[in-house]
CSV table of C-alpha atoms in Angstrom, one decimal:
chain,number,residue,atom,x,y,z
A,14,UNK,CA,-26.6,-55.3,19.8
A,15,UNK,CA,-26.8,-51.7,18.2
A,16,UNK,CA,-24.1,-49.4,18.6
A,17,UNK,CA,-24.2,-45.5,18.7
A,18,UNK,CA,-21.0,-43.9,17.7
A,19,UNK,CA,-22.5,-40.6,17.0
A,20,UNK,CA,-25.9,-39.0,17.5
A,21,UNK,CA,-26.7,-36.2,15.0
A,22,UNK,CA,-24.2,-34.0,14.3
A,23,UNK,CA,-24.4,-29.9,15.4
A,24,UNK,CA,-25.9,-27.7,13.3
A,25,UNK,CA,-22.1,-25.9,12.5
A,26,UNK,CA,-20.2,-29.0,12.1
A,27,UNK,CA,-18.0,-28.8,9.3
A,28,UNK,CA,-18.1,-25.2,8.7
A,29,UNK,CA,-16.0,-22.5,10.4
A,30,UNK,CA,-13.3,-24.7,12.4
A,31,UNK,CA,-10.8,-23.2,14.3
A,32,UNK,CA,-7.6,-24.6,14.3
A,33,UNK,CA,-6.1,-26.7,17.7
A,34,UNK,CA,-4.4,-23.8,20.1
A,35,UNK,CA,-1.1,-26.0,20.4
A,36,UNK,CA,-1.5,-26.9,16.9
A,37,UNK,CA,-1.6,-23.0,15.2
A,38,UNK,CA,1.7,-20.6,14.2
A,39,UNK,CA,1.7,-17.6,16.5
A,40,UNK,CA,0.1,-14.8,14.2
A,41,UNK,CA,1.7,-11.7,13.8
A,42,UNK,CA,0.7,-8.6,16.0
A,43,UNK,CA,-2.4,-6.8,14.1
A,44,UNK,CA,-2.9,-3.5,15.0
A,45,UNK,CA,-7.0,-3.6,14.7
A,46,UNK,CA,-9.3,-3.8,17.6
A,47,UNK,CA,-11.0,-6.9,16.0
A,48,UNK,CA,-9.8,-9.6,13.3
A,49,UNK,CA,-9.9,-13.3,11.3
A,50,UNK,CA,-8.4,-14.7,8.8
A,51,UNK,CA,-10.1,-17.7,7.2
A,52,UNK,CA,-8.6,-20.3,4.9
A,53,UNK,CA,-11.9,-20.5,2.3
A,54,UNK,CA,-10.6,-23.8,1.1
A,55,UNK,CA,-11.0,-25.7,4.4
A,56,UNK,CA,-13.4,-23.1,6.0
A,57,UNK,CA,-11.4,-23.0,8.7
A,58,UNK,CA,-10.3,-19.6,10.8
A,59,UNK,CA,-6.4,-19.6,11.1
A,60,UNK,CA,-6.0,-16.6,13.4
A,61,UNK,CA,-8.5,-13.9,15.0
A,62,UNK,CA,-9.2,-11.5,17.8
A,63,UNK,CA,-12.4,-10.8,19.3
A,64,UNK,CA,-14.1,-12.0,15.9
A,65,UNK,CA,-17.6,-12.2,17.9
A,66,UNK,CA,-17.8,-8.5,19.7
A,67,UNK,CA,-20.0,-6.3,18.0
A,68,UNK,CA,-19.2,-3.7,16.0
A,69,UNK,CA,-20.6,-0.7,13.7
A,70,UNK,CA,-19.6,-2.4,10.1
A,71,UNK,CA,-19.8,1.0,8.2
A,72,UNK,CA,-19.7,0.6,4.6
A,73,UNK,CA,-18.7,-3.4,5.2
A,74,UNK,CA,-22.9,-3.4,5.4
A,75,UNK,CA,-22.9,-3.3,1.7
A,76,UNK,CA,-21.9,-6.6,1.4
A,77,UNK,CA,-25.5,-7.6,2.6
A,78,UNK,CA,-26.9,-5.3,0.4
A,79,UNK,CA,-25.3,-6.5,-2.8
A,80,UNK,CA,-26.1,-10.3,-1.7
A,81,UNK,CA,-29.5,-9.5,-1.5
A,82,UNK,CA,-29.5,-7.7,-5.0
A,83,UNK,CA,-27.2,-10.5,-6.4
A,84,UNK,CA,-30.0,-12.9,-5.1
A,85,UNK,CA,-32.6,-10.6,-6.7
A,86,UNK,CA,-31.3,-10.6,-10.3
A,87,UNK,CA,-30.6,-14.6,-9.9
A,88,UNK,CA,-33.9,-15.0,-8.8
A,89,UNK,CA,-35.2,-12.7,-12.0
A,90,UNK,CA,-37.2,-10.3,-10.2
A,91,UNK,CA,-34.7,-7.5,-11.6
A,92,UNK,CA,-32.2,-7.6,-14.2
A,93,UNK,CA,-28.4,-6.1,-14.6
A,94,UNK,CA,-29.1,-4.3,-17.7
A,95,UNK,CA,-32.7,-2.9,-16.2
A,96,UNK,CA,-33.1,0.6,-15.7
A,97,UNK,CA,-34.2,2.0,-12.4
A,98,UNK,CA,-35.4,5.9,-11.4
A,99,UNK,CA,-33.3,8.1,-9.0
A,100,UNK,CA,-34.8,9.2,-5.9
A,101,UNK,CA,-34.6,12.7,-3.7
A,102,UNK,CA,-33.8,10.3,-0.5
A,103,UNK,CA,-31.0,8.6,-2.8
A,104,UNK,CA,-30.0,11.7,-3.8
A,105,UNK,CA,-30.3,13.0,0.1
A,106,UNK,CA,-27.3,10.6,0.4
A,107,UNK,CA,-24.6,12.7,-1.0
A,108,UNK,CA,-25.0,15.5,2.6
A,109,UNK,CA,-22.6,15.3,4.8
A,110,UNK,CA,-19.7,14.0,2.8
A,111,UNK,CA,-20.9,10.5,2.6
A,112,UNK,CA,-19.1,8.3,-0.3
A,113,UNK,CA,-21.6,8.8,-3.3
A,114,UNK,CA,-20.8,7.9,-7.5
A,115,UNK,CA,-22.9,11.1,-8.3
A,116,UNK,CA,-26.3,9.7,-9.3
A,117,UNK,CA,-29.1,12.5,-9.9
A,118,UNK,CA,-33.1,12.8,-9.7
A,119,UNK,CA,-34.7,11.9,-12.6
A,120,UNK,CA,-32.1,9.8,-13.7
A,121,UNK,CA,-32.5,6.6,-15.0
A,122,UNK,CA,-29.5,4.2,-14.0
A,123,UNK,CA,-28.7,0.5,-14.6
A,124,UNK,CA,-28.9,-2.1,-11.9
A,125,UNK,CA,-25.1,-2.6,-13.1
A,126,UNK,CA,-23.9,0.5,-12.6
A,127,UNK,CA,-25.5,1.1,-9.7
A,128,UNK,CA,-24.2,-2.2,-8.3
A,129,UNK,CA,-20.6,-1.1,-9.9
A,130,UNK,CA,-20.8,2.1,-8.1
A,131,UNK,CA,-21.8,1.0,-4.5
A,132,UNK,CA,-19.5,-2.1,-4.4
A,133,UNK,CA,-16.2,-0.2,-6.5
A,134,UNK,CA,-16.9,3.3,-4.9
A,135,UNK,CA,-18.8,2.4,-2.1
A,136,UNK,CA,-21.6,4.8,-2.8
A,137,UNK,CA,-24.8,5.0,-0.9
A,138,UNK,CA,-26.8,6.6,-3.2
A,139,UNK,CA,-26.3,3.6,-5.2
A,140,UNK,CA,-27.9,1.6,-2.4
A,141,UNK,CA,-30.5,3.2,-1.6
A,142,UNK,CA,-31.4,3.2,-5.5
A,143,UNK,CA,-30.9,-0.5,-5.6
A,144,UNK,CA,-33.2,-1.1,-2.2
A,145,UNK,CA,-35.7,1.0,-3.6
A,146,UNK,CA,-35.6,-0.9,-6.8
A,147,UNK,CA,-35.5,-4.3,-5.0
A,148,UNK,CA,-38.1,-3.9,-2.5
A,149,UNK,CA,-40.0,-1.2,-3.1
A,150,UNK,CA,-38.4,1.0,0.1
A,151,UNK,CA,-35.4,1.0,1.6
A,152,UNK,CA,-37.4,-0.1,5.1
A,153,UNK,CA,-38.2,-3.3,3.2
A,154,UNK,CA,-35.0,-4.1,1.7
A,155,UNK,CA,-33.8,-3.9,5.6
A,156,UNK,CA,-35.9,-7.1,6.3
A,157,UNK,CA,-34.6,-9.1,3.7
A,158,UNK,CA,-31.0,-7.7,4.7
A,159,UNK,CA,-32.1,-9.2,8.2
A,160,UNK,CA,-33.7,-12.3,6.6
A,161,UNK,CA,-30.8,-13.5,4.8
A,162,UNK,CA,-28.8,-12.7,8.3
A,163,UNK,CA,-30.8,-15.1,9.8
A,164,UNK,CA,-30.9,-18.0,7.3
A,165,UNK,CA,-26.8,-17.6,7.3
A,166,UNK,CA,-26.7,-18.4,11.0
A,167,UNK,CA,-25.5,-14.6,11.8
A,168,UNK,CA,-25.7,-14.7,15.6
A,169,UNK,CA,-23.9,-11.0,16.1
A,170,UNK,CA,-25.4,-8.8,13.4
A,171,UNK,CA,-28.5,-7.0,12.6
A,172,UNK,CA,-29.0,-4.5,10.3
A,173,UNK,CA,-31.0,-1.0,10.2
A,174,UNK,CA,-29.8,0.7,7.1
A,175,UNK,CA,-28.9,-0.2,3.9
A,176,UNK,CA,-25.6,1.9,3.3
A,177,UNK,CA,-23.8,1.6,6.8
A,178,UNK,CA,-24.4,4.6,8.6
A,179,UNK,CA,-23.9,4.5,12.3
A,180,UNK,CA,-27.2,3.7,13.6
A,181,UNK,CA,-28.5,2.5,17.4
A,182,UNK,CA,-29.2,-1.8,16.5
A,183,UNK,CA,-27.2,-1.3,13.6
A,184,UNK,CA,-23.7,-3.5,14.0
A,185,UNK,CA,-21.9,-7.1,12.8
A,186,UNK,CA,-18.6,-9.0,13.9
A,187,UNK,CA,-15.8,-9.8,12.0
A,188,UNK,CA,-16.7,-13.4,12.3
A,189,UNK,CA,-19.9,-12.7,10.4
A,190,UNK,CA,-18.9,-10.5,8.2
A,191,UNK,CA,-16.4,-13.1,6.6
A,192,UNK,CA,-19.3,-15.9,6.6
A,193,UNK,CA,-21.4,-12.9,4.1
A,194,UNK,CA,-18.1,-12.2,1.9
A,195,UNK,CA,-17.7,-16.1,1.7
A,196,UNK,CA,-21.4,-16.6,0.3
A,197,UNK,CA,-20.8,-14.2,-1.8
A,198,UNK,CA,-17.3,-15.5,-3.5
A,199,UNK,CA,-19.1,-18.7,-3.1
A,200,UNK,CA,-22.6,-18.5,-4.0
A,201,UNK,CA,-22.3,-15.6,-7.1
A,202,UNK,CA,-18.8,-16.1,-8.4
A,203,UNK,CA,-20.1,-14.0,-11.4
A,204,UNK,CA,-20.8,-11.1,-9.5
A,205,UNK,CA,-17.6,-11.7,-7.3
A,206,UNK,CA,-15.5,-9.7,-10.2
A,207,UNK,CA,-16.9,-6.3,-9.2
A,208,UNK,CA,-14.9,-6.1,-6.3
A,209,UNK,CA,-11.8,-6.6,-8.3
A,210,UNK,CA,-12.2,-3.6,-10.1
A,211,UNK,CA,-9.9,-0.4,-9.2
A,212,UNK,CA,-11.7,2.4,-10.4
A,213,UNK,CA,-15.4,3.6,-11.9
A,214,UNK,CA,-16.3,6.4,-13.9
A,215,UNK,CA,-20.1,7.5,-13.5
A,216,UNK,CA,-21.7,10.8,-14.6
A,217,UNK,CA,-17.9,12.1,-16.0
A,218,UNK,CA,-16.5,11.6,-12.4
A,219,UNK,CA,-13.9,9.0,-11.9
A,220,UNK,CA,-13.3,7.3,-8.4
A,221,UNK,CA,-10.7,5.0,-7.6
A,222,UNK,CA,-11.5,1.7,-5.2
A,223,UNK,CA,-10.0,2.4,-1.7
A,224,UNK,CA,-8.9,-1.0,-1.3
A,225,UNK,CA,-5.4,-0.2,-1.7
A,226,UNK,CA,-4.6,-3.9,-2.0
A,227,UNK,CA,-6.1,-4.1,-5.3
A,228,UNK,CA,-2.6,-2.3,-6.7
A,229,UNK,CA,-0.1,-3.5,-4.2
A,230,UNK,CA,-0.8,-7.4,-4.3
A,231,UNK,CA,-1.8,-9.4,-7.6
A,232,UNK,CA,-3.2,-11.8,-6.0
A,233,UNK,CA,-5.5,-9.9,-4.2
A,234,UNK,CA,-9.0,-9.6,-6.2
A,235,UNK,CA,-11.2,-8.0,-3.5
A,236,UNK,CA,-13.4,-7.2,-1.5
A,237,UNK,CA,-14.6,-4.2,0.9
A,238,UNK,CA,-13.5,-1.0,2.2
A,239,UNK,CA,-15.6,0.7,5.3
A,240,UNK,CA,-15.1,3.8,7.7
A,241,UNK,CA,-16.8,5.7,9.8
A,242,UNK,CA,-15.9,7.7,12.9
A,243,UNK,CA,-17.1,4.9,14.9
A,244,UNK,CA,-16.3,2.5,13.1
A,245,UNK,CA,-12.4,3.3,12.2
A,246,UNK,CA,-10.9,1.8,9.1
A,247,UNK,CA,-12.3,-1.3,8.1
A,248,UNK,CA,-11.1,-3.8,5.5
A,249,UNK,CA,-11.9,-7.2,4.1
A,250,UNK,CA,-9.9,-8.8,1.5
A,251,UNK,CA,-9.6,-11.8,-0.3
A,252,UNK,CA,-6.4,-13.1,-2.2
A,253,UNK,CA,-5.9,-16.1,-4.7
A,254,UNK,CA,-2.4,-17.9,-4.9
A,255,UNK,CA,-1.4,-20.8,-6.9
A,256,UNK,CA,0.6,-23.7,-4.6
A,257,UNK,CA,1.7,-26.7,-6.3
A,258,UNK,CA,-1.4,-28.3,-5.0
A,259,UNK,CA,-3.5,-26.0,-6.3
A,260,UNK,CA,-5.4,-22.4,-5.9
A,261,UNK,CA,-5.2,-21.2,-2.0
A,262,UNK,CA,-8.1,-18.1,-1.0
A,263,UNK,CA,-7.9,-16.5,1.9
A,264,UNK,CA,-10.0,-13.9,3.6
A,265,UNK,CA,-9.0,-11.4,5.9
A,266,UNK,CA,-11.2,-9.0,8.2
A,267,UNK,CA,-9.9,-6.2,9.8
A,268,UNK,CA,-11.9,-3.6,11.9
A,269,UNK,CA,-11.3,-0.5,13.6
A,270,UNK,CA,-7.9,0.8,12.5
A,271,UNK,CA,-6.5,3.9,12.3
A,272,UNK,CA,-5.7,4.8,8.9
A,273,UNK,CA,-6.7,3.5,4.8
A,274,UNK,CA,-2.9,3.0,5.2
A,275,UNK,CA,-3.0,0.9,8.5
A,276,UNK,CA,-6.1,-1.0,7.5
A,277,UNK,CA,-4.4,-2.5,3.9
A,278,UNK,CA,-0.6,-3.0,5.6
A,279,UNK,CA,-2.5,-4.7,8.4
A,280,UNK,CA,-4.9,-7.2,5.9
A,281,UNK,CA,-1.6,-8.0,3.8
A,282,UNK,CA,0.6,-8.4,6.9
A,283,UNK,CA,-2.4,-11.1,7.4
A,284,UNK,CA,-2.6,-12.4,4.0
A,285,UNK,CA,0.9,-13.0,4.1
A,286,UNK,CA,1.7,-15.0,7.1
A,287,UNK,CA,-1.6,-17.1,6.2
A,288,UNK,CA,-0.6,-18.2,3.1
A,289,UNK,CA,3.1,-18.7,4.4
A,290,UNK,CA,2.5,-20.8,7.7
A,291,UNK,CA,0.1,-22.9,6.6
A,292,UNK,CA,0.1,-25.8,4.1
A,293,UNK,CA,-3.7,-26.5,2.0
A,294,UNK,CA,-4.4,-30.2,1.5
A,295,UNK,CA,-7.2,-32.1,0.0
A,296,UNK,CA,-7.8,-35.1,1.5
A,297,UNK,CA,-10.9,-36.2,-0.5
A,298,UNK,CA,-13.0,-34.9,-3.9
A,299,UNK,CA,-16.2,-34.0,-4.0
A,300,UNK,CA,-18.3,-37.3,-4.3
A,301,UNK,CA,-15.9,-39.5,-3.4
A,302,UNK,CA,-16.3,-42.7,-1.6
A,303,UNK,CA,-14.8,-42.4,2.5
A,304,UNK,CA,-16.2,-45.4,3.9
A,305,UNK,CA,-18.7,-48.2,2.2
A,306,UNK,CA,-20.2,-49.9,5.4
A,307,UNK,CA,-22.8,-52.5,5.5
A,308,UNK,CA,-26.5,-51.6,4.9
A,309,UNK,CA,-29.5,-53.7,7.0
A,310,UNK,CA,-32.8,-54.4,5.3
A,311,UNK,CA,-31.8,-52.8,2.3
A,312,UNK,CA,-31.6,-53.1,-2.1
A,313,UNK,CA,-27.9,-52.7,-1.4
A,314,UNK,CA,-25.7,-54.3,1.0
A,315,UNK,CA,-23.2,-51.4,1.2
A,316,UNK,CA,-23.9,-47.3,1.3
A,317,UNK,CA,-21.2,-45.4,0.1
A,318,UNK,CA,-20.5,-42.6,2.4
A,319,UNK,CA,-18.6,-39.2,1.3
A,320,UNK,CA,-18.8,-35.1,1.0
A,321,UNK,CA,-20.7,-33.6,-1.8
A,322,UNK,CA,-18.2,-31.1,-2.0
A,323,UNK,CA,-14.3,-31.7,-1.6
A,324,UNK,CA,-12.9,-32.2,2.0
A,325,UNK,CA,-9.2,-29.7,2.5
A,326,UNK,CA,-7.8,-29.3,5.5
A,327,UNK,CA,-5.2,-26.6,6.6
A,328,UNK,CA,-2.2,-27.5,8.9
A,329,UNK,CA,0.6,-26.0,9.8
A,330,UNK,CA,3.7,-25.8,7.3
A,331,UNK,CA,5.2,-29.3,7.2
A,332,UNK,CA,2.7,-30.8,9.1
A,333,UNK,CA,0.9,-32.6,6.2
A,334,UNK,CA,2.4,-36.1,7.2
A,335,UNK,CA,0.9,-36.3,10.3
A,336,UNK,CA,-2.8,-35.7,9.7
A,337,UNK,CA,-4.8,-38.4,10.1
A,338,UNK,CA,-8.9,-39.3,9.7
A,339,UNK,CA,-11.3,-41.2,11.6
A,340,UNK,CA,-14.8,-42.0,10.6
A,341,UNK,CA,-17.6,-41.8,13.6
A,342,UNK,CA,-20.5,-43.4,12.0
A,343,UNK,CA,-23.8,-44.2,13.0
A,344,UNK,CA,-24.3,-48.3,13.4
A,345,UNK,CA,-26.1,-50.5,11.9
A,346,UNK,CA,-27.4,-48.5,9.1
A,347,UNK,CA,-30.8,-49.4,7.9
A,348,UNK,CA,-32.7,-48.6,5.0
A,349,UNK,CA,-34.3,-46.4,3.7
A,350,UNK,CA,-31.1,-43.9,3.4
A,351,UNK,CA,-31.6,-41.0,1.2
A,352,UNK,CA,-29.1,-39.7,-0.8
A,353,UNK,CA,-27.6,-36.6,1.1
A,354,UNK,CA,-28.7,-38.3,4.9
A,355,UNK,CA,-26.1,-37.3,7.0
A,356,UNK,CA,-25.0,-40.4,9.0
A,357,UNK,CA,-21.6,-39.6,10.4
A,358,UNK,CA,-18.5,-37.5,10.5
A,359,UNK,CA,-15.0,-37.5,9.7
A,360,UNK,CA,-12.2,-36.1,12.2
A,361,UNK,CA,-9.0,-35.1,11.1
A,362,UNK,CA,-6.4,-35.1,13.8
A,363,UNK,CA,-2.7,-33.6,13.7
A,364,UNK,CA,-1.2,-35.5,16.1
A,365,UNK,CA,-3.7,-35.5,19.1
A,366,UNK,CA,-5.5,-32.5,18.1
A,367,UNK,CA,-8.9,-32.8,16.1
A,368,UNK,CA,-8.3,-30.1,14.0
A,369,UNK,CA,-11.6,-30.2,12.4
A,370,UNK,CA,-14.7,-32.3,11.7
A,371,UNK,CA,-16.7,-32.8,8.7
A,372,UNK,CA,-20.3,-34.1,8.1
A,373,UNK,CA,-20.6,-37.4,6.4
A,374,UNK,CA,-23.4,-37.9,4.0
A,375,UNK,CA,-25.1,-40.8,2.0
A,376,UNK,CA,-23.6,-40.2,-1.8
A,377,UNK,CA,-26.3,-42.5,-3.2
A,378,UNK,CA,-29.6,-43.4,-2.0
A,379,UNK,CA,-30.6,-47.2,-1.0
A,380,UNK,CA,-33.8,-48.5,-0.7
A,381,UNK,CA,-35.7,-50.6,1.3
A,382,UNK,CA,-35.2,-54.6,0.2
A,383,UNK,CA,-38.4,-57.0,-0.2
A,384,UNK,CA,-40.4,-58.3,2.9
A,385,UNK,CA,-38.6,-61.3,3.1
A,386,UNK,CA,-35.2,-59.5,2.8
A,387,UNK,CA,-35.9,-56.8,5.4
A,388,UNK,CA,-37.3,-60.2,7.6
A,389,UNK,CA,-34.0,-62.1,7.2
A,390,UNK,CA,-31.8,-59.0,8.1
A,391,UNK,CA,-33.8,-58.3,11.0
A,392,UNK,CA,-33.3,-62.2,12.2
A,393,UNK,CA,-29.3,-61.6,11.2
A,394,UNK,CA,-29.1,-58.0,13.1
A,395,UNK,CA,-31.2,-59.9,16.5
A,396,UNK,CA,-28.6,-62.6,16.6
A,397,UNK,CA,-25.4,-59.8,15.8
């Protein structure tokens, strides 16, 4: 007879997994209105508050606009070293005391410095200078801003500017705003460096990077500063340790505090207790073989079933010795299976609690056997 154990899995399975109440270290108090911290290795959120109200990002909207500009020059419809004109509406930006690196009409700057001086300075004449360059007007750089929102998953965010003013329909989460940090550490880890830089000199001005982390902590190698009126004193940061097991990166978001002082004692105060509470483990590599179960009616009599990228899991310090995995598999598996065909999950457990569940995908594909092998299997699955 068939069995079921699992029907297809959710569309967010094995990405941002919160940690078992009973199971997580009581965080220390955060003095934000909203916050997470996620554990980049294991993609799984180790503390937050209110991570899905709404709130007016400020200058934490420039992540977007660099992804979209990062995904630009990797799709080679611009280039770092290309020059690109100065417009009166991106020289507008510099009224009203908004953060600017100094950029002036009829200038002729490089997509790399204007990248360096909206993500290390956080200037908005840079941005508008890269949407104009990117899209052609800053109205249609908005719409790919909101397009790449909404192939990310972004439930809380929408976007109607490119620098971060405050703007009616213009506001994120904390919780999203670490899933567009992450693609960016993850997807352009070439581009990541910029936000590691402490100061830029443009146009004989020199500005420092307000992420005060940057000099405090070493490990600390990003990411982005915001404030408005509204939107108080934001901060995301990411930090690198080494562990005896390896490299540890953790994110932090923090919104609405009330200083630059507040925001960076509040993301280390974070940073800290993350990487000390919490032990990093990797359970399996990248490609590696979890379960080899039978295959029906197919060129193979096994599939060998696994993660394309490596499985780690974060528990509580000292807790290491009592995870535990289970495999929830779809039964009997027939061929055709293509390579990547997700067909199950693995649950990790600490204790009682399922701390966290990831996909589980063909690693290699298996074909359909012969007519008279698929007729012999399907005489062997009638009597099973």
């Amino acid at each position: 007879m068939k069995r079921l154990f699992l029907a297809c899995l959710a569309v967010l399975l094995g990405l941002h997994v919160s940690l078992a109440k009973a199971q997580v270290p009581q965080p220390p108090e955060i003095a934000a209105k909203s916050y997470l911290l996620l554990d980049m290795n294991s993609n799984q959120i180790l503390a937050a508050r209110d991570p899905d109200a709404r709130a007016d990002p400020a200058s934490l909207t420039k992540l977007m606009t660099a992804y979209v500009v990062f995904g630009a020059i990797r799709d080679k419809k611009i280039a770092l070293n290309q020059q690109l004109p100065v417009s009166v509406r991106a020289w507008d930006e510099r009224k009203g005391g908004a953060s600017v690196m100094f950029i002036e009409p009829r200038m002729q700057v490089t997509v790399e410095d204007l990248l360096k001086g909206m993500i290390v300075v956080s200037g908005n004449d840079a941005s508008v200078a890269l949407a104009e360059g990117v899209a052609g007007s800053v109205e249609g750089f908005v719409e790919l801003m909101n397009r790449e929102a909404q192939r990310m998953g972004l439930k809380n965010t929408q976007f109607k500017n490119v620098t971060g003013i405050t703007e009616p329909g213009h506001y994120s989460t904390a919780r999203d705003l670490a899933v567009i940090a992450s693609h960016i550490i993850r997807d352009f880890p070439d581009f990541y460096s910029f936000y590691s830089i402490k100061e830029y000199r443009f146009n004989n001005i020199t500005q420092p990077n307000r992420n005060l982390l940057l000099r405090r902590d070493p490990s600390v190698d990003g990411m982005k500063t915001g404030y408005t009126s509204a939107a108080g004193y934001c901060l995301i940061s990411s930090a690198q340790r080494d562990f005896p097991n390896g490299k540890r990166r953790l994110l932090s978001v923090v919104l609405n505090t009330t200083s630059m002082e507040a925001r960076a004692n509040e993301s280390q105060k974070l940073l800290n207790w993350g990487f000390q509470a919490f032990d990093a483990i990797k359970l399996f590599d990248a490609n590696q073989p979890v379960a080899t179960p039978q295959v029906w009616k197919g060129k193979s009599s096994q599939a060998k079933l696994g993660s394309p990228s490596a499985v780690y899991i974060t528990v509580p310090k000292g807790e290491g010795n009592n995870v535990k995995t289970q495999i929830e598999r779809v039964d009997p598996l027939v061929a055709p299976l293509a390579k990547g065909q997700q067909v199950g999950k693995l649950k990790i457990t600490v204790g009682e609690q399922v701390i966290a569940e990831r996909p589980l995908v063909v690693l290699e594909g298996v074909e359909q056997s012969g007519v008279f092998g698929r007729a012999w299997d399907a005489i062997r699955l009638w009597i099973k």
